[in-house]
PDB file of C-alpha atoms in Angstrom:
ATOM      1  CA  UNK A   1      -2.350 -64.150  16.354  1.00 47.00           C
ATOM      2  CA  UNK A   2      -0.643 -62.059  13.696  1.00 45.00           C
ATOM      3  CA  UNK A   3      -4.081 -62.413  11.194  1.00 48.00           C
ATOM      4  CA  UNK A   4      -6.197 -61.488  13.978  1.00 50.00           C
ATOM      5  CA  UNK A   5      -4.192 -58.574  14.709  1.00 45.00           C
ATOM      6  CA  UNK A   6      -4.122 -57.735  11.191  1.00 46.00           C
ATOM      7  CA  UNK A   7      -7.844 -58.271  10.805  1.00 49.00           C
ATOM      8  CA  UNK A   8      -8.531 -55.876  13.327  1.00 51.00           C
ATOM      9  CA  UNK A   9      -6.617 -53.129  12.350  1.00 46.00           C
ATOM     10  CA  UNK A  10      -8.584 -53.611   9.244  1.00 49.00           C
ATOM     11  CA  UNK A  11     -11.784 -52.986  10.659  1.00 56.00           C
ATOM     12  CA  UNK A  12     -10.472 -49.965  12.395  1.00 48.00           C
ATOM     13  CA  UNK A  13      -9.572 -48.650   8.904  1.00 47.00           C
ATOM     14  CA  UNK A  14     -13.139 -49.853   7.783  1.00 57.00           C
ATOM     15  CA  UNK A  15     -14.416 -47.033  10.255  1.00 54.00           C
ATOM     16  CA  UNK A  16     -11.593 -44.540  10.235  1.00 51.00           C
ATOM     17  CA  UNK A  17     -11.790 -44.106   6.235  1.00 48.00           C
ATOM     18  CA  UNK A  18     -15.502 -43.021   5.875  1.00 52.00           C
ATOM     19  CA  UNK A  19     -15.224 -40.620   8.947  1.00 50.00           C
ATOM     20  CA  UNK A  20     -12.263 -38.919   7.501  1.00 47.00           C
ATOM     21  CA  UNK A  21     -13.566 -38.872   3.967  1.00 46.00           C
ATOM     22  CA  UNK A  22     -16.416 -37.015   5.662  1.00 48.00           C
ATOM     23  CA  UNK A  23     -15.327 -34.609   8.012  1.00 48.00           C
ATOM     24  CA  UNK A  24     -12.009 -33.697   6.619  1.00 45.00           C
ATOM     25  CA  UNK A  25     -12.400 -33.806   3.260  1.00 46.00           C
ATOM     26  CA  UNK A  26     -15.075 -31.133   2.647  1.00 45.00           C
ATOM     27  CA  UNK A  27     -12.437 -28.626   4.671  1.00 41.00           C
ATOM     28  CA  UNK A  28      -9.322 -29.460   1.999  1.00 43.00           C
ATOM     29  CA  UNK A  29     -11.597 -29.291  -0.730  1.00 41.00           C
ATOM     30  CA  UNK A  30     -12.617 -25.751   0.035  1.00 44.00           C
ATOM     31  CA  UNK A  31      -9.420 -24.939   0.960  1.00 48.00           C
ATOM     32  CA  UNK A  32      -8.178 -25.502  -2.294  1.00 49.00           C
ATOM     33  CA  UNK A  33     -11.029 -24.134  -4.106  1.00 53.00           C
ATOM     34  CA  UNK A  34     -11.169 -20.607  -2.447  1.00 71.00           C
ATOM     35  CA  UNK A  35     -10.711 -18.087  -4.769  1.00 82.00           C
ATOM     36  CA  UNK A  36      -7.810 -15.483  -5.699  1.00 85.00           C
ATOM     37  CA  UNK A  37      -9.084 -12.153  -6.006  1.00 91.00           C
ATOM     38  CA  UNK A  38      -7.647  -9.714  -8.867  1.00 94.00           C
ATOM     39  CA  UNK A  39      -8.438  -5.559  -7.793  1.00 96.00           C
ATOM     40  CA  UNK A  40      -8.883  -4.291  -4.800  1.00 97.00           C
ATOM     41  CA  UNK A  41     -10.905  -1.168  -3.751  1.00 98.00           C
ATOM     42  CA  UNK A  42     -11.156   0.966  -1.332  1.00 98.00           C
ATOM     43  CA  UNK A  43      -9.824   4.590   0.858  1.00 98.00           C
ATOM     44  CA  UNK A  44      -7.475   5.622   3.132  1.00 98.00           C
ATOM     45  CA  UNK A  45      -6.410   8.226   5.907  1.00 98.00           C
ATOM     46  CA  UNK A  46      -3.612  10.158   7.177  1.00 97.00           C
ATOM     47  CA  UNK A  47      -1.332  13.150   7.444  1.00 97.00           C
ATOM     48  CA  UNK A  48       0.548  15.141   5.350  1.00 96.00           C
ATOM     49  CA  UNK A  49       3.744  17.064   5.783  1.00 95.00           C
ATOM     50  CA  UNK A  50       5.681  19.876   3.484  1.00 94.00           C
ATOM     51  CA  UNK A  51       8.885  19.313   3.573  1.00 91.00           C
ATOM     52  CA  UNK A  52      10.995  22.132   1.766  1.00 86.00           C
ATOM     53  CA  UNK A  53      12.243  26.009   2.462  1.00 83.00           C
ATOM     54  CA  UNK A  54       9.753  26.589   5.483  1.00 86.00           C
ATOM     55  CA  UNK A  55       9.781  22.947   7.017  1.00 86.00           C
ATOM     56  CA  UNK A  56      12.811  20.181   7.491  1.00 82.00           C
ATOM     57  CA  UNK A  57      10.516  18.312  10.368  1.00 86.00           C
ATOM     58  CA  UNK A  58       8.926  15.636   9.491  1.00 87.00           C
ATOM     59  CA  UNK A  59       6.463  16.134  12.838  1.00 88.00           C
ATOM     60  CA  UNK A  60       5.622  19.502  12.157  1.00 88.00           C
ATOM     61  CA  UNK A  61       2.804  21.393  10.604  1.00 90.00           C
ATOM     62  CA  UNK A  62       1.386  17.972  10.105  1.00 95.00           C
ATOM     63  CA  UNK A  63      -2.654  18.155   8.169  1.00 96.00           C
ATOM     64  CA  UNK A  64      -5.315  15.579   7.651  1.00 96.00           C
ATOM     65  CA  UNK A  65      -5.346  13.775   4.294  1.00 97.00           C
ATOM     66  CA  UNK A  66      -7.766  12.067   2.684  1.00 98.00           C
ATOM     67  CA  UNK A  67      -7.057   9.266   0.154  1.00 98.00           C
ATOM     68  CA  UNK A  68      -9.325   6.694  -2.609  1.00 98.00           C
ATOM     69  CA  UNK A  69      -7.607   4.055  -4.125  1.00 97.00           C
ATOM     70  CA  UNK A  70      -7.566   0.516  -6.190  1.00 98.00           C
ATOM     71  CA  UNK A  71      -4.879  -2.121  -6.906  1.00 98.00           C
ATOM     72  CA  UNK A  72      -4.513  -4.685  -9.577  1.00 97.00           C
ATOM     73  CA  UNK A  73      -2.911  -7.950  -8.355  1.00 95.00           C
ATOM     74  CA  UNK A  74      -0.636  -9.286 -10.793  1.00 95.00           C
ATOM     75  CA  UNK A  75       0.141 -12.328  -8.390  1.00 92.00           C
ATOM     76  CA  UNK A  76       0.471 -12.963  -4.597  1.00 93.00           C
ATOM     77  CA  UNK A  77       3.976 -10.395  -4.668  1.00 95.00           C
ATOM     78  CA  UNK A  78       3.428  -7.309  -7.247  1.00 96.00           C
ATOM     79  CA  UNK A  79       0.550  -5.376  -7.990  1.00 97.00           C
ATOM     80  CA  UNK A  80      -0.116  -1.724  -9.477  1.00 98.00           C
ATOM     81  CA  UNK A  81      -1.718   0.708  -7.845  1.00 98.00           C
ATOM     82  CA  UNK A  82      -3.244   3.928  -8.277  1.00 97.00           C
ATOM     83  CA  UNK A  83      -4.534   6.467  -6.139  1.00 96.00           C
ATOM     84  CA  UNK A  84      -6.094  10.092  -5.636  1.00 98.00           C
ATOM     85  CA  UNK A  85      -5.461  11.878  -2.213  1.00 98.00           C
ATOM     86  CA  UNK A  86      -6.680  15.563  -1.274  1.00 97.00           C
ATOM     87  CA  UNK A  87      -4.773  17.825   1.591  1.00 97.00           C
ATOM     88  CA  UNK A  88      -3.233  20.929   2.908  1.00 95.00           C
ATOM     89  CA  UNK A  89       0.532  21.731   2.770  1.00 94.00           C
ATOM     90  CA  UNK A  90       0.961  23.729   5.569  1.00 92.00           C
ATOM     91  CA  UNK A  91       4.479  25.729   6.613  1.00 89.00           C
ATOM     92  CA  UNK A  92       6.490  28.855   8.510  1.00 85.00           C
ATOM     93  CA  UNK A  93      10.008  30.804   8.305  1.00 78.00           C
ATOM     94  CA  UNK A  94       9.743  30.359  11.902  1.00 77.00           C
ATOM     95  CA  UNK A  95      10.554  26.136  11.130  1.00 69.00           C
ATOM     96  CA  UNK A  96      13.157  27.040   9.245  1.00 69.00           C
ATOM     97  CA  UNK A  97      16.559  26.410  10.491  1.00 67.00           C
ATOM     98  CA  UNK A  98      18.018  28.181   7.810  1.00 68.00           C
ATOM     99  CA  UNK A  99      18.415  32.177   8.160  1.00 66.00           C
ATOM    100  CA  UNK A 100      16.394  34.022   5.190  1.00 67.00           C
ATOM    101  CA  UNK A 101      18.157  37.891   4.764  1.00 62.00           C
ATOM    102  CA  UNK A 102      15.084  38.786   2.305  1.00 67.00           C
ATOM    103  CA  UNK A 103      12.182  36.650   4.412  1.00 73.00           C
ATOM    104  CA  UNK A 104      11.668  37.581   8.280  1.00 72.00           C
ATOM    105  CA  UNK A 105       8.148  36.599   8.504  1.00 79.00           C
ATOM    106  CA  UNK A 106       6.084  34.167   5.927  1.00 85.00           C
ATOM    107  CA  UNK A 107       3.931  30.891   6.460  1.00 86.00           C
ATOM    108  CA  UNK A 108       1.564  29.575   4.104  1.00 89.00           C
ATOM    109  CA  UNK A 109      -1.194  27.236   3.406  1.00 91.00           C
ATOM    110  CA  UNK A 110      -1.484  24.954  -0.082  1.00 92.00           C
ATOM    111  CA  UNK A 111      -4.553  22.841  -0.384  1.00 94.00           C
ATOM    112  CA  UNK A 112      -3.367  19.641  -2.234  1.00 96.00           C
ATOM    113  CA  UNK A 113      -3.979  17.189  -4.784  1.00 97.00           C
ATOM    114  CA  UNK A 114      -1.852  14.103  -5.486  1.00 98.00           C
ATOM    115  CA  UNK A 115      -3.382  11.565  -8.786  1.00 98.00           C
ATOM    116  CA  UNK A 116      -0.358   8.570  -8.428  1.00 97.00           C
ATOM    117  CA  UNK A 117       0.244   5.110  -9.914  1.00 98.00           C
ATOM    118  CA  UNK A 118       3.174   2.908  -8.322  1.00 98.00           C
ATOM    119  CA  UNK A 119       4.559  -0.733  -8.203  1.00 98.00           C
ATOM    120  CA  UNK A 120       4.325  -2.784  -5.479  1.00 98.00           C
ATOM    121  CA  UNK A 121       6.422  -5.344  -4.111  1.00 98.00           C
ATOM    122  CA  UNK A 122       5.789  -7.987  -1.351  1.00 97.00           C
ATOM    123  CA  UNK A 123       8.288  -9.247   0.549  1.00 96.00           C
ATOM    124  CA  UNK A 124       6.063 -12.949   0.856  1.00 94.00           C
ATOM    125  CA  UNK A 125       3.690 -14.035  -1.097  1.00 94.00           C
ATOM    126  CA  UNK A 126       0.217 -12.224  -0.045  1.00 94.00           C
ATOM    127  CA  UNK A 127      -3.194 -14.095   0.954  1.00 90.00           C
ATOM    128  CA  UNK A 128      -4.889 -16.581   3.142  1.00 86.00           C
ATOM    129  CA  UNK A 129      -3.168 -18.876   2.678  1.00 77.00           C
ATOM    130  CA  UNK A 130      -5.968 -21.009   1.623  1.00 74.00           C
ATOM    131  CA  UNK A 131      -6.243 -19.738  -2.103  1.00 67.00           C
ATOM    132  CA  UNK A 132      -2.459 -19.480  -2.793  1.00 72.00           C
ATOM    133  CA  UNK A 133      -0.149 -22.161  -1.031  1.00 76.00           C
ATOM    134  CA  UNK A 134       2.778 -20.914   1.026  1.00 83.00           C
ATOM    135  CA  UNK A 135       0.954 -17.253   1.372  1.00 88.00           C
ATOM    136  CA  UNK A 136       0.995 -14.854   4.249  1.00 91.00           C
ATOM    137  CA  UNK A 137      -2.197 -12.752   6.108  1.00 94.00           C
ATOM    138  CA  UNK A 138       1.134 -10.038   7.368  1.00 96.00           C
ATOM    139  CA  UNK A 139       3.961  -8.867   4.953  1.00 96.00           C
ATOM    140  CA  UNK A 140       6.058  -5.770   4.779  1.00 98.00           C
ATOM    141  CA  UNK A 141       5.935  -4.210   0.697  1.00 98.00           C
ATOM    142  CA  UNK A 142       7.983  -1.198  -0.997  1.00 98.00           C
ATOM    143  CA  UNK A 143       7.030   0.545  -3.955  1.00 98.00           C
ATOM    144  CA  UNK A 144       7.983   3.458  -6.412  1.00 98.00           C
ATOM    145  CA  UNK A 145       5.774   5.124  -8.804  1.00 98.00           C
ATOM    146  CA  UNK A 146       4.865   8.577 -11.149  1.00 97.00           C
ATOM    147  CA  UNK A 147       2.767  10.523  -9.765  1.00 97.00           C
ATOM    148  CA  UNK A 148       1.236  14.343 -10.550  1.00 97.00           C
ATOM    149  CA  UNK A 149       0.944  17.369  -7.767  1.00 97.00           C
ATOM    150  CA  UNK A 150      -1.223  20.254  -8.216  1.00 96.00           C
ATOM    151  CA  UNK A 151      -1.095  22.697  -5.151  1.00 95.00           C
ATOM    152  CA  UNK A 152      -2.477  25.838  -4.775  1.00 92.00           C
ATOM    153  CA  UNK A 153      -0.651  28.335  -2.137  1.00 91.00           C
ATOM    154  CA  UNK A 154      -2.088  30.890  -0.269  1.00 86.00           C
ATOM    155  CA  UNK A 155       0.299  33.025  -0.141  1.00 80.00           C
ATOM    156  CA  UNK A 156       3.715  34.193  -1.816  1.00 68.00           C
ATOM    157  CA  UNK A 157       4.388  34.985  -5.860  1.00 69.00           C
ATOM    158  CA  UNK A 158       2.950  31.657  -7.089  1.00 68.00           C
ATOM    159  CA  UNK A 159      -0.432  30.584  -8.576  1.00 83.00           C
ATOM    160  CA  UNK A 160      -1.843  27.065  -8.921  1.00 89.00           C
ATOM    161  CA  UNK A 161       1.572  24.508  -9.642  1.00 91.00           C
ATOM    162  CA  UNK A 162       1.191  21.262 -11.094  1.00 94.00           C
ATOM    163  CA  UNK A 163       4.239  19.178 -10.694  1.00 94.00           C
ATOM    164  CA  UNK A 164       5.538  16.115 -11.753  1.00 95.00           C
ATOM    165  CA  UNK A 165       6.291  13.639  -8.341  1.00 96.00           C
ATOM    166  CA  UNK A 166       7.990  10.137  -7.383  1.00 97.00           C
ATOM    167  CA  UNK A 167       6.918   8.380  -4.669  1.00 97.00           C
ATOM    168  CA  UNK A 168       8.990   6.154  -2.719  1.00 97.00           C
ATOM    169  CA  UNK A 169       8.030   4.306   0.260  1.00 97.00           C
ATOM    170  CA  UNK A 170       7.033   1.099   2.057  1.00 98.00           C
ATOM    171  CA  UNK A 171       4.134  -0.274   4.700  1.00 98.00           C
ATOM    172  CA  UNK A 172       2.742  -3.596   6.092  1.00 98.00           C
ATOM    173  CA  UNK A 173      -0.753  -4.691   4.980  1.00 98.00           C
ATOM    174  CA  UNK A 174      -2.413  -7.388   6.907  1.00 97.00           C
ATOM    175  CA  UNK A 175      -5.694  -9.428   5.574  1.00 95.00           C
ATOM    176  CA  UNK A 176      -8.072  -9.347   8.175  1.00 95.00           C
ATOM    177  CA  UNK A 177     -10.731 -11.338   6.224  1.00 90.00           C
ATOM    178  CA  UNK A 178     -11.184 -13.123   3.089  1.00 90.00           C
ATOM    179  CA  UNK A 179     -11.510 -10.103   0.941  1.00 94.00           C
ATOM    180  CA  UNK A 180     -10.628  -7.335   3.633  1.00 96.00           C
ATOM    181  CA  UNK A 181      -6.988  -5.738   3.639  1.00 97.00           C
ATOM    182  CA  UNK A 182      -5.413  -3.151   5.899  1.00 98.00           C
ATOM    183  CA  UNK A 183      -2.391  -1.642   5.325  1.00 98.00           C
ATOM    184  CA  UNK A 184      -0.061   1.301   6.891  1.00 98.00           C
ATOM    185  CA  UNK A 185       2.825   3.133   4.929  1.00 98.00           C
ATOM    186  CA  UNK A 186       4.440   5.838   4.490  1.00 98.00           C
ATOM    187  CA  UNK A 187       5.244   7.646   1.388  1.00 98.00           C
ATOM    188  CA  UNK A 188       8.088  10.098   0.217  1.00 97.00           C
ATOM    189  CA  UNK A 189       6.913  12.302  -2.721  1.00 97.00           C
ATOM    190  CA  UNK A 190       9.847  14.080  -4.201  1.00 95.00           C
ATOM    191  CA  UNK A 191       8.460  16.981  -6.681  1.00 95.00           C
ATOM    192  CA  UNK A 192       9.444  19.057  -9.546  1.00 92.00           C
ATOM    193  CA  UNK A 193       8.291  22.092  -8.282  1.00 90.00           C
ATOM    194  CA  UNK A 194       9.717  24.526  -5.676  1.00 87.00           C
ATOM    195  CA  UNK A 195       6.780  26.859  -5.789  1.00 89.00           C
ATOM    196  CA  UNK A 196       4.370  24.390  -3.582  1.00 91.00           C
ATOM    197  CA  UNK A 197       5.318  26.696  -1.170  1.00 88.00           C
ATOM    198  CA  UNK A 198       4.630  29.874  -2.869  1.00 86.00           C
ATOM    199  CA  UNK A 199       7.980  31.042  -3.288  1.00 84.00           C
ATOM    200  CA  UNK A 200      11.162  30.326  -4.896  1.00 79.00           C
ATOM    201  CA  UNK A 201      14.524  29.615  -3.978  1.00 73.00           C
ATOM    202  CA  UNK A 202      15.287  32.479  -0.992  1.00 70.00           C
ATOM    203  CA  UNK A 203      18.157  32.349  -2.067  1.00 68.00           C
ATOM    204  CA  UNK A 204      17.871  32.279  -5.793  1.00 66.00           C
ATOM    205  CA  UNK A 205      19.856  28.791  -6.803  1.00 66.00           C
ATOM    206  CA  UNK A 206      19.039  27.325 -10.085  1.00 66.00           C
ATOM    207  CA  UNK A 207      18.110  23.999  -9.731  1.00 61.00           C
ATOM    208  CA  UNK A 208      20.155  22.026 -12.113  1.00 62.00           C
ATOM    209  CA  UNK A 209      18.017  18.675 -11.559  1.00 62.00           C
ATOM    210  CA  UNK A 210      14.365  18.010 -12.208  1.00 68.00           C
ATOM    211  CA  UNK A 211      14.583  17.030  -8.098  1.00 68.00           C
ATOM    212  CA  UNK A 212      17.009  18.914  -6.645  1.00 73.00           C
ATOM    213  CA  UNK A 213      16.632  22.158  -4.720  1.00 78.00           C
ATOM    214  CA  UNK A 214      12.599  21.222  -4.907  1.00 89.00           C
ATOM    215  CA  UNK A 215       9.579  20.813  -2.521  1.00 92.00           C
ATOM    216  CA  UNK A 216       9.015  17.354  -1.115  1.00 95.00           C
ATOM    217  CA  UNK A 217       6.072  16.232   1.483  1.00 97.00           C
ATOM    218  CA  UNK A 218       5.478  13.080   3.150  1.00 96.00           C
ATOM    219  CA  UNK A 219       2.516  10.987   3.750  1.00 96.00           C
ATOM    220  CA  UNK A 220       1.812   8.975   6.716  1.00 97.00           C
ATOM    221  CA  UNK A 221      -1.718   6.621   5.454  1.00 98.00           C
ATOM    222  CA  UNK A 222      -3.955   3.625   7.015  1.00 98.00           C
ATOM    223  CA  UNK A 223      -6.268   2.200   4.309  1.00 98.00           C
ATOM    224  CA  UNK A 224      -8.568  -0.481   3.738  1.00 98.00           C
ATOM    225  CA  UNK A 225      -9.338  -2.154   0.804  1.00 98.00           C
ATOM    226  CA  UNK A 226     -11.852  -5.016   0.015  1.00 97.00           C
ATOM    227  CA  UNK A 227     -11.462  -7.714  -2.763  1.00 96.00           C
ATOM    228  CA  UNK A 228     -12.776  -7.960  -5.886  1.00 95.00           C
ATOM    229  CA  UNK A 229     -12.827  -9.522  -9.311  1.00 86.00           C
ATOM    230  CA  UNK A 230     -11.894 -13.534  -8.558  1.00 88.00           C
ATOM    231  CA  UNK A 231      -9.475 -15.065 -10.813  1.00 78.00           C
ATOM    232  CA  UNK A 232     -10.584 -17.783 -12.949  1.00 68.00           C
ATOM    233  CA  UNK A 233     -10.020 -21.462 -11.600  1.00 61.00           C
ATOM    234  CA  UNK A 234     -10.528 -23.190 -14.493  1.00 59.00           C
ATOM    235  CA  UNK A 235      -8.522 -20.982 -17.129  1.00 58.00           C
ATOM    236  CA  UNK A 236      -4.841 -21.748 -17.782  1.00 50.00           C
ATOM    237  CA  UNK A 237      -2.974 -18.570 -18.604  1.00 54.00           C
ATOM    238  CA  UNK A 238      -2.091 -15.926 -15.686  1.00 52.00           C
ATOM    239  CA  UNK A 239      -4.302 -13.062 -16.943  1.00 53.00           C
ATOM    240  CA  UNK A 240      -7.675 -14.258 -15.933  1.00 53.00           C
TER     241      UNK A 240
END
């Protein structure tokens, strides 16, 4: 009884083995050959708020932004990243909550560019899943960077400024495909410029800091970004 029982179960494997060897196989095999993708590409939109002398609201005087970007994946969790975004600053004495004795009336619009590279950090390891074991299609990131302003106000005592900036901030991107990303964040740039504005310090104070007493503006941004440049399989250092 015990041979026979054995027998059969051996006959069961007979058929079992070639139709998982078949049908499963091919999946794993893909799985595990999928590949990891180095840059990514692509633009972004959003709003823009000045944040300084004639503005402390965040959800104020808010303007449309425009944005083109590209990352470099150093693995799953960091990448750099640079980007170029074009706006309008826009702000009033009547936002102030501050009261001006040598300003009673002045608003002002600065069209905007921002050129920025940054570090990024993921909080899990980013992918598929299926070309990186253990990664995630959803994870929250923060990042800092150097970045350059150049405004141009219409109004007030200054010309074009260009301004050093650091922007600090954090999103969640999500991988809808294989190669498609989308991400939302939202970005503090402090600057080294109080003139983005068009004027100085109402009150005349000295900053004594490259970032104090200065003009700061916040971005709000969805992007998407599509995969490019696939890592080598076969090589065995990091960097290709």
């Amino acid at each position: 009884m015990r041979q026979s029982t054995t027998y059969q179960g051996l006959r069961w494997v007979k058929y079992i083995l070639p139709f998982y060897l078949f049908t499963f196989l091919p999946f794993n095999i893909q799985a595990q050959t999928q590949p990891e993708y180095r840059l990514e590409i692509g633009g972004g939109v959003g709003a823009l708020t000045y944040l300084g002398d004639f503005n402390s609201n965040l959800f104020k005087e808010i303007q449309p932004m425009g944005s083109v970007l590209a990352k470099y994946r150093f693995n799953p969790r960091m990448a750099l990243a640079m980007n170029v975004s074009y706006g309008q600053l826009k702000g009033s004495s009547k936002n102030a909550k501050t009261y001006y004795p040598t300003i009673s009336d002045y608003s002002f619009k600065s069209s905007l560019v921002d050129v920025g590279m940054r570090y990024e950090y993921n909080f899990w390891p980013y992918g598929t899943g299926e070309e990186y074991r253990g990664a995630k299609r959803l994870t929250p990131y923060i990042y800092i960077g150097i970045g350059m302003t150049i405004a141009k106000p219409d109004n007030g005592e200054a010309t074009t400024q260009t301004a050093v900036n650091v922007p600090l901030g954090g999103g969640v991107k999500y991988k809808v495909g294989d190669r498609m990303n989308l991400a939302v964040e939202w970005t503090i740039h402090f600057t080294s410029s109080d003139l983005l504005d068009g004027v100085k310090d109402p009150y005349g104070i000295q900053s004594s800091g490259l970032f104090k007493n200065t003009d700061c503006y916040s971005q709000l941004r969805l992007s998407a970004t599509y995969d490019l440049w696939a890592k080598c399989k076969t090589c065995h250092n990091d960097k290709d």
